[in-house]
Amino acid sequence: MRLLNRPPKILEERYFSEVRPLLYKQHRMYRQRGKREKHTLAEHLDSACQFVLTVSKMAGVPDDKRAVILAATAVHDLNKLDERGRNVKTLARDKAFLREQLEKAGVSSFGSG
């Protein structure tokens, strides 16, 4: 039973209440480079997540699939998330690293309800 018998949160509510705050907490200090240098990694990931939420909803993608897309988007800059400086090709195949990043971003349970 949910608190006060409220219906389950929709994906957008979960993103804004659970994921977005974590992105800013963890990545607000990481400055982008090049043409994105005025923005933090948190801002970049947040923009990308909001974009996929909007586009996937407009396209009629079911919420369980939207959740997976959102989870991937929340951690899509793998090389910027790795403290050891490994490349994206290596990190994309490192399941333990991916699980850890999905948990840190608060999206590891997305898609499971």
PDB file of C-alpha atoms in Angstrom:
ATOM      1  CA  MET A   1       0.000   0.000   0.000  1.00  0.00           C
ATOM      2  CA  ARG A   2       1.376   3.398  -0.992  1.00  0.00           C
ATOM      3  CA  LEU A   3       1.546   6.264   1.437  1.00  0.00           C
ATOM      4  CA  LEU A   4      -1.923   7.847   1.730  1.00  0.00           C
ATOM      5  CA  ASN A   5      -3.229   5.413  -0.922  1.00  0.00           C
ATOM      6  CA  ARG A   6      -1.806   7.572  -3.694  1.00  0.00           C
ATOM      7  CA  PRO A   7      -1.369   6.038  -7.126  1.00  0.00           C
ATOM      8  CA  PRO A   8       2.191   5.124  -8.132  1.00  0.00           C
ATOM      9  CA  LYS A   9       4.319   7.986  -9.408  1.00  0.00           C
ATOM     10  CA  ILE A  10       4.549   8.404 -13.136  1.00  0.00           C
ATOM     11  CA  LEU A  11       7.979   8.225 -14.724  1.00  0.00           C
ATOM     12  CA  GLU A  12       8.377  12.003 -14.952  1.00  0.00           C
ATOM     13  CA  GLU A  13       7.559  12.394 -11.249  1.00  0.00           C
ATOM     14  CA  ARG A  14      10.121   9.745 -10.361  1.00  0.00           C
ATOM     15  CA  TYR A  15      12.717  11.465 -12.509  1.00  0.00           C
ATOM     16  CA  PHE A  16      12.208  14.897 -10.948  1.00  0.00           C
ATOM     17  CA  SER A  17      11.892  13.684  -7.353  1.00  0.00           C
ATOM     18  CA  GLU A  18      14.437  10.840  -7.309  1.00  0.00           C
ATOM     19  CA  VAL A  19      16.922  10.983 -10.179  1.00  0.00           C
ATOM     20  CA  ARG A  20      17.445  14.644 -10.965  1.00  0.00           C
ATOM     21  CA  PRO A  21      18.466  15.569  -7.397  1.00  0.00           C
ATOM     22  CA  LEU A  22      21.064  12.764  -7.441  1.00  0.00           C
ATOM     23  CA  LEU A  23      22.493  13.921 -10.756  1.00  0.00           C
ATOM     24  CA  TYR A  24      23.019  17.400  -9.362  1.00  0.00           C
ATOM     25  CA  LYS A  25      24.380  16.134  -6.057  1.00  0.00           C
ATOM     26  CA  GLN A  26      26.937  13.882  -7.727  1.00  0.00           C
ATOM     27  CA  HIS A  27      27.924  15.828 -10.845  1.00  0.00           C
ATOM     28  CA  ARG A  28      27.399  19.531 -10.151  1.00  0.00           C
ATOM     29  CA  MET A  29      31.121  20.144  -9.679  1.00  0.00           C
ATOM     30  CA  TYR A  30      32.265  18.395 -12.864  1.00  0.00           C
ATOM     31  CA  ARG A  31      32.736  21.094 -15.504  1.00  0.00           C
ATOM     32  CA  GLN A  32      32.332  20.176 -19.135  1.00  0.00           C
ATOM     33  CA  ARG A  33      35.076  20.918 -21.666  1.00  0.00           C
ATOM     34  CA  GLY A  34      35.128  22.446 -25.119  1.00  0.00           C
ATOM     35  CA  LYS A  35      31.955  24.058 -26.387  1.00  0.00           C
ATOM     36  CA  ARG A  36      30.049  22.840 -23.290  1.00  0.00           C
ATOM     37  CA  GLU A  37      32.501  24.354 -20.777  1.00  0.00           C
ATOM     38  CA  LYS A  38      29.885  26.725 -19.312  1.00  0.00           C
ATOM     39  CA  HIS A  39      27.815  23.766 -18.133  1.00  0.00           C
ATOM     40  CA  THR A  40      28.269  21.028 -15.570  1.00  0.00           C
ATOM     41  CA  LEU A  41      27.944  17.326 -16.248  1.00  0.00           C
ATOM     42  CA  ALA A  42      24.799  17.417 -14.093  1.00  0.00           C
ATOM     43  CA  GLU A  43      23.210  20.001 -16.386  1.00  0.00           C
ATOM     44  CA  HIS A  44      24.189  17.989 -19.451  1.00  0.00           C
ATOM     45  CA  LEU A  45      22.745  14.724 -18.103  1.00  0.00           C
ATOM     46  CA  ASP A  46      19.606  16.482 -16.856  1.00  0.00           C
ATOM     47  CA  SER A  47      18.959  18.080 -20.261  1.00  0.00           C
ATOM     48  CA  ALA A  48      19.446  14.753 -22.016  1.00  0.00           C
ATOM     49  CA  CYS A  49      17.115  12.962 -19.588  1.00  0.00           C
ATOM     50  CA  GLN A  50      14.384  15.563 -19.958  1.00  0.00           C
ATOM     51  CA  PHE A  51      14.747  15.357 -23.737  1.00  0.00           C
ATOM     52  CA  VAL A  52      14.284  11.568 -23.846  1.00  0.00           C
ATOM     53  CA  LEU A  53      11.349  11.757 -21.448  1.00  0.00           C
ATOM     54  CA  THR A  54       9.592  14.247 -23.715  1.00  0.00           C
ATOM     55  CA  VAL A  55      10.394  12.578 -27.033  1.00  0.00           C
ATOM     56  CA  SER A  56       9.621   9.056 -25.841  1.00  0.00           C
ATOM     57  CA  LYS A  57       6.259  10.204 -24.464  1.00  0.00           C
ATOM     58  CA  MET A  58       5.434  12.005 -27.727  1.00  0.00           C
ATOM     59  CA  ALA A  59       6.322   8.824 -29.629  1.00  0.00           C
ATOM     60  CA  GLY A  60       4.019   6.719 -27.456  1.00  0.00           C
ATOM     61  CA  VAL A  61       6.789   4.521 -26.095  1.00  0.00           C
ATOM     62  CA  PRO A  62       5.461   2.391 -23.188  1.00  0.00           C
ATOM     63  CA  ASP A  63       6.663   3.510 -19.743  1.00  0.00           C
ATOM     64  CA  ASP A  64       8.633   0.328 -19.065  1.00  0.00           C
ATOM     65  CA  LYS A  65      10.724   0.967 -22.175  1.00  0.00           C
ATOM     66  CA  ARG A  66      10.928   4.705 -21.465  1.00  0.00           C
ATOM     67  CA  ALA A  67      12.393   3.843 -18.056  1.00  0.00           C
ATOM     68  CA  VAL A  68      15.192   1.830 -19.667  1.00  0.00           C
ATOM     69  CA  ILE A  69      15.926   4.653 -22.113  1.00  0.00           C
ATOM     70  CA  LEU A  70      15.960   7.129 -19.216  1.00  0.00           C
ATOM     71  CA  ALA A  71      18.331   4.933 -17.219  1.00  0.00           C
ATOM     72  CA  ALA A  72      20.755   4.682 -20.135  1.00  0.00           C
ATOM     73  CA  THR A  73      20.592   8.428 -20.715  1.00  0.00           C
ATOM     74  CA  ALA A  74      21.311   9.207 -17.057  1.00  0.00           C
ATOM     75  CA  VAL A  75      24.686   7.458 -17.351  1.00  0.00           C
ATOM     76  CA  HIS A  76      25.469   7.940 -21.048  1.00  0.00           C
ATOM     77  CA  ASP A  77      28.761   9.832 -20.590  1.00  0.00           C
ATOM     78  CA  LEU A  78      30.560   6.820 -19.191  1.00  0.00           C
ATOM     79  CA  ASN A  79      34.073   8.177 -19.624  1.00  0.00           C
ATOM     80  CA  LYS A  80      33.178  11.241 -17.523  1.00  0.00           C
ATOM     81  CA  LEU A  81      31.779   9.025 -14.779  1.00  0.00           C
ATOM     82  CA  ASP A  82      34.888   6.846 -14.461  1.00  0.00           C
ATOM     83  CA  GLU A  83      37.502   7.988 -11.950  1.00  0.00           C
ATOM     84  CA  ARG A  84      40.193   5.824 -13.568  1.00  0.00           C
ATOM     85  CA  GLY A  85      39.978   7.539 -16.967  1.00  0.00           C
ATOM     86  CA  ARG A  86      39.052   4.443 -18.955  1.00  0.00           C
ATOM     87  CA  ASN A  87      37.580   4.874 -22.435  1.00  0.00           C
ATOM     88  CA  VAL A  88      33.924   4.451 -23.380  1.00  0.00           C
ATOM     89  CA  LYS A  89      34.536   1.224 -25.316  1.00  0.00           C
ATOM     90  CA  THR A  90      35.959  -0.431 -22.195  1.00  0.00           C
ATOM     91  CA  LEU A  91      33.358   0.999 -19.837  1.00  0.00           C
ATOM     92  CA  ALA A  92      30.398   0.037 -22.031  1.00  0.00           C
ATOM     93  CA  ARG A  93      31.353  -3.619 -21.573  1.00  0.00           C
ATOM     94  CA  ASP A  94      32.025  -3.417 -17.837  1.00  0.00           C
ATOM     95  CA  LYS A  95      28.763  -4.678 -16.324  1.00  0.00           C
ATOM     96  CA  ALA A  96      29.864  -4.061 -12.733  1.00  0.00           C
ATOM     97  CA  PHE A  97      30.737  -0.448 -13.545  1.00  0.00           C
ATOM     98  CA  LEU A  98      27.423   0.033 -15.358  1.00  0.00           C
ATOM     99  CA  ARG A  99      25.436  -1.402 -12.440  1.00  0.00           C
ATOM    100  CA  GLU A 100      27.292   0.875 -10.038  1.00  0.00           C
ATOM    101  CA  GLN A 101      26.590   3.956 -12.148  1.00  0.00           C
ATOM    102  CA  LEU A 102      22.911   3.055 -12.569  1.00  0.00           C
ATOM    103  CA  GLU A 103      22.614   2.700  -8.778  1.00  0.00           C
ATOM    104  CA  LYS A 104      24.402   6.004  -8.155  1.00  0.00           C
ATOM    105  CA  ALA A 105      22.047   7.744 -10.593  1.00  0.00           C
ATOM    106  CA  GLY A 106      19.022   6.241  -8.831  1.00  0.00           C
ATOM    107  CA  VAL A 107      17.773   4.460 -11.945  1.00  0.00           C
ATOM    108  CA  SER A 108      18.773   0.850 -11.261  1.00  0.00           C
ATOM    109  CA  SER A 109      15.193  -0.017 -10.296  1.00  0.00           C
ATOM    110  CA  PHE A 110      13.595   1.767 -13.252  1.00  0.00           C
ATOM    111  CA  GLY A 111      11.737  -0.636 -15.470  1.00  0.00           C
ATOM    112  CA  SER A 112      10.928  -2.858 -12.507  1.00  0.00           C
ATOM    113  CA  GLY A 113       7.938  -0.805 -11.455  1.00  0.00           C
TER     114      GLY A 113
END
